[in-house]
PDB file of C-alpha atoms and ligand atoms in Angstrom:
ATOM      1  CA  LEU A 415       1.728   2.891 -21.410  1.00 70.00           C
ATOM      2  CA  ALA A 416       3.791   2.858 -24.490  1.00 71.00           C
ATOM      3  CA  GLU A 417       3.448  -0.698 -24.312  1.00 75.00           C
ATOM      4  CA  LEU A 418      -0.213  -0.853 -23.531  1.00 75.00           C
ATOM      5  CA  VAL A 419      -0.832   1.690 -26.115  1.00 77.00           C
ATOM      6  CA  PRO A 420       1.268   0.769 -29.716  1.00 81.00           C
ATOM      7  CA  GLY A 421       2.615   3.694 -31.073  1.00 86.00           C
ATOM      8  CA  ALA A 422       2.122   6.078 -27.760  1.00 85.00           C
ATOM      9  CA  ARG A 423       4.878   8.725 -27.307  1.00 86.00           C
ATOM     10  CA  VAL A 424       4.739   8.702 -23.571  1.00 87.00           C
ATOM     11  CA  ALA A 425       7.467  11.181 -21.554  1.00 89.00           C
ATOM     12  CA  GLY A 426       7.808  11.610 -18.021  1.00 91.00           C
ATOM     13  CA  ARG A 427       9.095  15.484 -16.978  1.00 94.00           C
ATOM     14  CA  ALA A 428       8.180  17.791 -13.729  1.00 95.00           C
ATOM     15  CA  ASN A 429       4.859  19.544 -13.959  1.00 95.00           C
ATOM     16  CA  ALA A 430       6.686  22.874 -14.758  1.00 93.00           C
ATOM     17  CA  ASP A 431       8.623  21.806 -17.948  1.00 94.00           C
ATOM     18  CA  ALA A 432       5.450  19.699 -18.775  1.00 94.00           C
ATOM     19  CA  CYS A 433       3.671  22.839 -18.795  1.00 95.00           C
ATOM     20  CA  ALA A 434       6.010  25.173 -20.463  1.00 93.00           C
ATOM     21  CA  SER A 435       5.178  23.061 -23.998  1.00 88.00           C
ATOM     22  CA  ALA A 436       1.943  22.154 -23.802  1.00 94.00           C
ATOM     23  CA  ARG A 437      -1.131  24.106 -25.085  1.00 95.00           C
ATOM     24  CA  THR A 438      -3.502  21.573 -23.335  1.00 97.00           C
ATOM     25  CA  VAL A 439      -2.520  20.727 -19.783  1.00 98.00           C
ATOM     26  CA  VAL A 440      -4.719  18.040 -17.699  1.00 97.00           C
ATOM     27  CA  VAL A 441      -5.127  18.305 -13.629  1.00 97.00           C
ATOM     28  CA  SER A 442      -5.895  15.018 -12.534  1.00 97.00           C
ATOM     29  CA  VAL A 443      -4.841  15.066  -8.748  1.00 96.00           C
ATOM     30  CA  PRO A 444      -7.059  14.840  -5.529  1.00 96.00           C
ATOM     31  CA  PHE A 445      -8.746  17.593  -4.502  1.00 97.00           C
ATOM     32  CA  ALA A 446      -6.494  18.412  -1.243  1.00 96.00           C
ATOM     33  CA  SER A 447      -4.053  18.867  -4.126  1.00 96.00           C
ATOM     34  CA  GLN A 448      -5.959  20.648  -6.742  1.00 97.00           C
ATOM     35  CA  ALA A 449      -5.043  24.219  -5.153  1.00 98.00           C
ATOM     36  CA  SER A 450      -1.047  23.583  -4.867  1.00 97.00           C
ATOM     37  CA  THR A 451      -1.029  21.863  -8.038  1.00 97.00           C
ATOM     38  CA  ILE A 452      -2.469  24.814  -9.767  1.00 98.00           C
ATOM     39  CA  LEU A 453      -0.006  27.679  -7.808  1.00 97.00           C
ATOM     40  CA  ASP A 454       2.330  25.315  -8.776  1.00 96.00           C
ATOM     41  CA  ILE A 455       2.024  25.629 -12.610  1.00 97.00           C
ATOM     42  CA  ARG A 456       0.205  28.467 -13.313  1.00 97.00           C
ATOM     43  CA  ASP A 457       3.538  30.624 -13.849  1.00 97.00           C
ATOM     44  CA  HIS A 458       4.651  28.592 -16.200  1.00 97.00           C
ATOM     45  CA  LEU A 459       1.657  27.798 -18.412  1.00 97.00           C
ATOM     46  CA  THR A 460       1.958  29.093 -22.205  1.00 96.00           C
ATOM     47  CA  PRO A 461      -0.353  32.948 -22.367  1.00 96.00           C
ATOM     48  CA  ASP A 462      -3.482  30.672 -24.338  1.00 95.00           C
ATOM     49  CA  ALA A 463      -2.897  27.107 -22.409  1.00 98.00           C
ATOM     50  CA  ILE A 464      -6.200  25.111 -21.956  1.00 98.00           C
ATOM     51  CA  VAL A 465      -6.123  23.639 -18.482  1.00 98.00           C
ATOM     52  CA  VAL A 466      -8.368  20.141 -18.566  1.00 98.00           C
ATOM     53  CA  ASP A 467      -9.807  20.209 -14.955  1.00 98.00           C
ATOM     54  CA  ALA A 468     -11.027  16.426 -13.938  1.00 98.00           C
ATOM     55  CA  THR A 469     -10.775  17.394  -9.932  1.00 98.00           C
ATOM     56  CA  VAL A 470     -14.051  15.969  -8.422  1.00 98.00           C
ATOM     57  CA  PRO A 471     -14.539  17.745  -4.920  1.00 98.00           C
ATOM     58  CA  LEU A 472     -14.754  14.358  -2.863  1.00 97.00           C
ATOM     59  CA  ALA A 473     -15.369  14.497   0.930  1.00 96.00           C
ATOM     60  CA  ALA A 474     -12.767  11.139   1.194  1.00 95.00           C
ATOM     61  CA  SER A 475     -10.009  13.548  -0.069  1.00 91.00           C
ATOM     62  CA  VAL A 476     -10.173  15.214   3.636  1.00 90.00           C
ATOM     63  CA  GLY A 477     -10.782  12.306   5.160  1.00 93.00           C
ATOM     64  CA  GLY A 478     -14.675  12.005   4.712  1.00 95.00           C
ATOM     65  CA  ARG A 479     -16.847   9.408   2.469  1.00 95.00           C
ATOM     66  CA  ALA A 480     -16.556   8.809  -1.217  1.00 94.00           C
ATOM     67  CA  THR A 481     -19.837   9.242  -1.845  1.00 95.00           C
ATOM     68  CA  ARG A 482     -20.075  12.589  -0.722  1.00 96.00           C
ATOM     69  CA  ILE A 483     -19.063  16.188  -2.288  1.00 96.00           C
ATOM     70  CA  LEU A 484     -17.517  18.928  -0.591  1.00 97.00           C
ATOM     71  CA  GLY A 485     -19.111  22.559  -0.934  1.00 97.00           C
ATOM     72  CA  VAL A 486     -16.545  25.189  -2.761  1.00 98.00           C
ATOM     73  CA  TRP A 487     -16.429  28.602  -2.309  1.00 98.00           C
ATOM     74  CA  GLN A 488     -16.243  29.065  -5.902  1.00 98.00           C
ATOM     75  CA  GLY A 489     -18.926  27.061  -6.956  1.00 98.00           C
ATOM     76  CA  SER A 490     -16.589  23.856  -7.941  1.00 98.00           C
ATOM     77  CA  ALA A 491     -13.167  22.771  -8.097  1.00 98.00           C
ATOM     78  CA  ALA A 492     -12.885  23.855 -11.931  1.00 98.00           C
ATOM     79  CA  GLN A 493     -14.301  27.200 -10.687  1.00 98.00           C
ATOM     80  CA  GLN A 494     -11.378  27.253  -8.230  1.00 98.00           C
ATOM     81  CA  ALA A 495      -8.957  26.784 -10.430  1.00 98.00           C
ATOM     82  CA  GLN A 496     -10.362  29.014 -13.006  1.00 98.00           C
ATOM     83  CA  GLU A 497     -10.045  31.664 -10.106  1.00 98.00           C
ATOM     84  CA  LEU A 498      -6.809  30.512  -9.461  1.00 98.00           C
ATOM     85  CA  LEU A 499      -4.954  30.805 -13.153  1.00 98.00           C
ATOM     86  CA  PRO A 500      -3.728  34.235 -14.855  1.00 96.00           C
ATOM     87  CA  ASP A 501      -5.976  35.485 -17.226  1.00 96.00           C
ATOM     88  CA  GLY A 502      -5.873  34.354 -20.918  1.00 96.00           C
ATOM     89  CA  VAL A 503      -5.783  30.507 -19.607  1.00 98.00           C
ATOM     90  CA  SER A 504      -9.146  28.830 -19.720  1.00 98.00           C
ATOM     91  CA  VAL A 505     -10.588  25.685 -17.825  1.00 98.00           C
ATOM     92  CA  VAL A 506     -12.336  23.280 -19.058  1.00 98.00           C
ATOM     93  CA  SER A 507     -13.843  20.740 -16.726  1.00 98.00           C
ATOM     94  CA  ALA A 508     -14.187  17.246 -17.893  1.00 98.00           C
ATOM     95  CA  LEU A 509     -13.684  13.422 -17.283  1.00 98.00           C
ATOM     96  CA  HIS A 510     -15.714  13.148 -13.563  1.00 98.00           C
ATOM     97  CA  THR A 511     -17.777  10.324 -14.582  1.00 98.00           C
ATOM     98  CA  VAL A 512     -15.037   8.431 -16.805  1.00 98.00           C
ATOM     99  CA  SER A 513     -14.115   5.537 -14.774  1.00 97.00           C
ATOM    100  CA  ALA A 514     -10.203   4.977 -14.107  1.00 96.00           C
ATOM    101  CA  ALA A 515     -10.461   1.513 -13.776  1.00 95.00           C
ATOM    102  CA  ALA A 516     -12.446   1.567 -17.413  1.00 95.00           C
ATOM    103  CA  LEU A 517     -10.182   3.622 -18.970  1.00 93.00           C
ATOM    104  CA  GLY A 518      -7.321   1.447 -17.997  1.00 89.00           C
ATOM    105  CA  ASP A 519      -8.925  -1.737 -19.004  1.00 91.00           C
ATOM    106  CA  LEU A 520      -7.783  -1.612 -22.642  1.00 87.00           C
ATOM    107  CA  GLU A 521      -9.854  -5.147 -23.215  1.00 89.00           C
ATOM    108  CA  SER A 522     -13.024  -3.772 -22.543  1.00 90.00           C
ATOM    109  CA  GLN A 523     -14.902  -1.362 -24.898  1.00 94.00           C
ATOM    110  CA  LEU A 524     -15.965   2.005 -23.342  1.00 97.00           C
ATOM    111  CA  ASP A 525     -19.711   3.702 -24.816  1.00 97.00           C
ATOM    112  CA  GLU A 526     -20.305   6.696 -22.517  1.00 98.00           C
ATOM    113  CA  HIS A 527     -20.387  10.354 -23.270  1.00 98.00           C
ATOM    114  CA  VAL A 528     -18.180  12.899 -21.716  1.00 98.00           C
ATOM    115  CA  LEU A 529     -19.397  15.686 -19.625  1.00 98.00           C
ATOM    116  CA  ILE A 530     -17.754  18.741 -20.799  1.00 98.00           C
ATOM    117  CA  ALA A 531     -17.966  22.891 -19.095  1.00 98.00           C
ATOM    118  CA  GLY A 532     -16.357  25.883 -19.809  1.00 98.00           C
ATOM    119  CA  ASP A 533     -16.749  29.669 -20.780  1.00 98.00           C
ATOM    120  CA  ARG A 534     -14.768  29.411 -24.190  1.00 98.00           C
ATOM    121  CA  LYS A 535     -16.279  26.947 -26.936  1.00 98.00           C
ATOM    122  CA  ALA A 536     -13.679  26.616 -28.851  1.00 98.00           C
ATOM    123  CA  ASP A 537     -11.357  25.822 -26.217  1.00 98.00           C
ATOM    124  CA  LYS A 538     -14.221  23.051 -25.395  1.00 98.00           C
ATOM    125  CA  GLU A 539     -13.636  21.599 -29.030  1.00 98.00           C
ATOM    126  CA  VAL A 540     -10.137  21.539 -28.701  1.00 98.00           C
ATOM    127  CA  VAL A 541     -10.647  19.260 -25.558  1.00 98.00           C
ATOM    128  CA  ALA A 542     -13.079  17.190 -27.395  1.00 98.00           C
ATOM    129  CA  GLU A 543     -11.214  16.576 -30.121  1.00 98.00           C
ATOM    130  CA  LEU A 544      -8.271  15.433 -27.915  1.00 97.00           C
ATOM    131  CA  ILE A 545     -10.941  13.404 -25.359  1.00 97.00           C
ATOM    132  CA  GLU A 546     -12.902  11.600 -28.652  1.00 97.00           C
ATOM    133  CA  ARG A 547      -9.527  10.484 -29.875  1.00 93.00           C
ATOM    134  CA  ILE A 548     -10.053   7.368 -27.208  1.00 94.00           C
ATOM    135  CA  ASP A 549     -12.780   5.266 -28.890  1.00 94.00           C
ATOM    136  CA  GLY A 550     -16.315   5.215 -27.089  1.00 97.00           C
ATOM    137  CA  LEU A 551     -15.823   8.261 -25.635  1.00 98.00           C
ATOM    138  CA  ARG A 552     -18.212  10.790 -27.161  1.00 98.00           C
ATOM    139  CA  CYS A 553     -18.235  14.186 -25.036  1.00 98.00           C
ATOM    140  CA  VAL A 554     -21.068  16.316 -24.743  1.00 98.00           C
ATOM    141  CA  ASP A 555     -21.210  20.361 -24.367  1.00 98.00           C
ATOM    142  CA  CYS A 556     -22.976  21.201 -21.036  1.00 98.00           C
ATOM    143  CA  GLY A 557     -22.284  24.803 -21.369  1.00 98.00           C
ATOM    144  CA  ARG A 558     -20.471  26.908 -19.066  1.00 98.00           C
ATOM    145  CA  LEU A 559     -17.739  26.633 -16.275  1.00 98.00           C
ATOM    146  CA  GLU A 560     -20.183  26.901 -13.548  1.00 98.00           C
ATOM    147  CA  ASN A 561     -22.021  23.900 -14.918  1.00 98.00           C
ATOM    148  CA  SER A 562     -19.036  21.657 -13.333  1.00 98.00           C
ATOM    149  CA  ARG A 563     -20.315  22.068 -10.067  1.00 98.00           C
ATOM    150  CA  ILE A 564     -23.456  19.177 -11.423  1.00 98.00           C
ATOM    151  CA  MET A 565     -20.956  17.520 -13.033  1.00 98.00           C
ATOM    152  CA  GLU A 566     -18.689  16.774 -10.130  1.00 98.00           C
ATOM    153  CA  SER A 567     -21.355  15.987  -8.131  1.00 98.00           C
ATOM    154  CA  LEU A 568     -22.162  13.068 -10.500  1.00 98.00           C
ATOM    155  CA  THR A 569     -19.038  11.179  -9.497  1.00 97.00           C
ATOM    156  CA  SER A 570     -19.968  11.127  -5.947  1.00 97.00           C
ATOM    157  CA  LEU A 571     -23.532   9.543  -7.121  1.00 97.00           C
ATOM    158  CA  LEU A 572     -21.642   7.044  -9.287  1.00 98.00           C
ATOM    159  CA  ILE A 573     -19.597   5.828  -6.660  1.00 97.00           C
ATOM    160  CA  GLY A 574     -22.519   4.827  -5.139  1.00 97.00           C
ATOM    161  CA  ILE A 575     -23.638   3.307  -7.867  1.00 98.00           C
ATOM    162  CA  ASN A 576     -20.670   1.394  -8.209  1.00 97.00           C
ATOM    163  CA  GLY A 577     -20.456  -0.009  -4.875  1.00 97.00           C
ATOM    164  CA  ARG A 578     -23.887  -1.285  -4.685  1.00 98.00           C
ATOM    165  CA  PHE A 579     -23.370  -2.167  -8.271  1.00 98.00           C
ATOM    166  CA  LYS A 580     -19.897  -4.154  -8.486  1.00 98.00           C
ATOM    167  CA  THR A 581     -19.251  -1.795 -11.659  1.00 97.00           C
ATOM    168  CA  HIS A 582     -17.808   1.253 -13.282  1.00 97.00           C
ATOM    169  CA  ALA A 583     -20.372   2.982 -14.005  1.00 97.00           C
ATOM    170  CA  GLY A 584     -20.183   5.981 -16.544  1.00 98.00           C
ATOM    171  CA  VAL A 585     -23.122   8.583 -17.916  1.00 98.00           C
ATOM    172  CA  ARG A 586     -25.054   8.311 -21.448  1.00 98.00           C
ATOM    173  CA  ILE A 587     -26.940  11.441 -22.182  1.00 98.00           C
ATOM    174  CA  THR A 588     -30.110  10.093 -24.529  1.00 97.00           C
ATOM    175  CA  ARG A 589     -32.271  11.536 -27.570  1.00 97.00           C
ATOM    176  CA  LEU A 590     -28.711  13.184 -29.231  1.00 96.00           C
ATOM    177  CA  PRO A 591     -28.510  14.418 -32.257  1.00 94.00           C
ATOM    178  CA  ALA A 592     -25.981  11.666 -34.358  1.00 90.00           C
ATOM    179  CA  PRO A 593     -22.606  13.135 -34.060  1.00 82.00           C
TER     180      PRO A 593
HETATM  181  N1  NAP B 589     -10.407   7.725 -10.710  1.00 88.93           N
HETATM  182  C1  NAP B 589     -11.552   7.767 -10.935  1.00 88.93           C
HETATM  183  O1  NAP B 589     -12.083   7.323 -11.580  1.00 88.93           O
HETATM  184  C2  NAP B 589     -12.096   9.248 -11.482  1.00 88.93           C
HETATM  185  C3  NAP B 589     -13.094   9.573 -12.322  1.00 88.93           C
HETATM  186  C4  NAP B 589     -13.202  10.901 -12.313  1.00 88.93           C
HETATM  187  C5  NAP B 589     -12.847  11.721 -11.797  1.00 88.93           C
HETATM  188  N2  NAP B 589     -11.337  11.546 -10.927  1.00 88.93           N
HETATM  189  C6  NAP B 589     -11.006  12.614 -10.077  1.00 88.93           C
HETATM  190  O2  NAP B 589      -9.630  12.969 -10.705  1.00 88.93           O
HETATM  191  C7  NAP B 589      -8.738  13.293  -9.664  1.00 88.93           C
HETATM  192  C8  NAP B 589      -7.616  12.030  -9.859  1.00 88.93           C
HETATM  193  O3  NAP B 589      -8.261  10.993  -9.347  1.00 88.93           O
HETATM  194  P1  NAP B 589      -7.197   9.498  -9.424  1.00 88.93           P
HETATM  195  O4  NAP B 589      -8.119   8.276  -9.022  1.00 88.93           O
HETATM  196  O5  NAP B 589      -6.348   9.643 -10.498  1.00 88.93           O
HETATM  197  O6  NAP B 589      -6.762   9.778  -7.647  1.00 88.93           O
HETATM  198  P2  NAP B 589      -4.985   9.544  -7.415  1.00 88.93           P
HETATM  199  O7  NAP B 589      -4.583   7.636  -8.066  1.00 88.93           O
HETATM  200  O8  NAP B 589      -4.939   9.585  -5.762  1.00 88.93           O
HETATM  201  O9  NAP B 589      -3.972  10.434  -7.303  1.00 88.93           O
HETATM  202  C9  NAP B 589      -3.411  10.651  -9.000  1.00 88.93           C
HETATM  203  C10 NAP B 589      -2.288  11.796  -8.986  1.00 88.93           C
HETATM  204  O10 NAP B 589      -2.146  13.018  -8.547  1.00 88.93           O
HETATM  205  C11 NAP B 589      -0.788  12.806  -7.914  1.00 88.93           C
HETATM  206  N3  NAP B 589      -1.460  13.208  -6.561  1.00 88.93           N
HETATM  207  C12 NAP B 589      -1.782  12.596  -5.731  1.00 88.93           C
HETATM  208  N4  NAP B 589      -1.481  13.040  -3.980  1.00 88.93           N
HETATM  209  C13 NAP B 589      -0.952  13.855  -4.699  1.00 88.93           C
HETATM  210  C14 NAP B 589      -0.101  15.705  -4.185  1.00 88.93           C
HETATM  211  N5  NAP B 589      -0.597  15.357  -2.592  1.00 88.93           N
HETATM  212  N6  NAP B 589       0.144  16.382  -4.247  1.00 88.93           N
HETATM  213  C15 NAP B 589       0.619  16.364  -5.403  1.00 88.93           C
HETATM  214  N7  NAP B 589      -0.099  15.531  -6.538  1.00 88.93           N
HETATM  215  C16 NAP B 589      -0.490  14.470  -5.976  1.00 88.93           C
HETATM  216  C17 NAP B 589      -0.176  12.020  -8.159  1.00 88.93           C
HETATM  217  O11 NAP B 589       1.086  11.757  -8.755  1.00 88.93           O
HETATM  218  P3  NAP B 589       2.287  11.411  -8.832  1.00 88.93           P
HETATM  219  O12 NAP B 589       1.810   9.670  -9.409  1.00 88.93           O
HETATM  220  O13 NAP B 589       3.422  11.430  -9.539  1.00 88.93           O
HETATM  221  O14 NAP B 589       2.288  11.198  -7.192  1.00 88.93           O
HETATM  222  C18 NAP B 589      -1.566  10.966  -8.378  1.00 88.93           C
HETATM  223  O15 NAP B 589      -0.731   9.976  -9.233  1.00 88.93           O
HETATM  224  C19 NAP B 589      -9.232  13.272  -8.438  1.00 88.93           C
HETATM  225  O16 NAP B 589      -9.633  14.921  -8.173  1.00 88.93           O
HETATM  226  C20 NAP B 589     -10.697  12.386  -8.845  1.00 88.93           C
HETATM  227  O17 NAP B 589     -11.944  12.640  -7.656  1.00 88.93           O
HETATM  228  C21 NAP B 589     -10.938  10.124 -10.454  1.00 88.93           C
END
């Protein structure tokens, strides 16, 4: 990454170590590993940590189709994460509709919205500021964490679209006021 992105500072650490010194932590693992990953880090997070969760409960993570979403008892993967985390740590759900392939293609320009949801406005602002450092991404506050259920389900829709149109589709919300 440091070679691809001039000026980037990158360091590798074990999850527990990395969490201990970071206010904002991104969890981006397959749904089948989300709960165990959260449980591994929960006791190492700072008391006011923000956990950005990008997990999509794709049926593919348990052997089903990538175009289908699993039902999660808590309502969404992000709400499952929130339930497993200590009080004080807040989950901001984000990035489900941004293709990893598009993000990783530094030759092409991104131009899409990032839907974010969470129960603390100030934490969503911290996450939006971080995400919007990536040129071509603009965050749209989609309200409370419970709306992550809708955001997560969009990924399976986009995966189907990608298959039919041979692309890496994203989302754009029309008629928003200028930033
Ligand atoms: N790919 C996309 O375009 C995209 C877009 C939006 C949302 N998402 C969601 O973001 C999450 C990550 O997607 P991805 O495509 O990046 O998945 P991935 O490449 O399969 O996995 C990402 C990382 O998760 C870790 N991981 C995998 N299995 C694990 C396990 N059993 N235990 C602990 N860690 C494990 C691995 O870390 P190590 O390399 O350290 O082993 C891996 O590099 C998923 O929930 C996915 O649905 C993906």
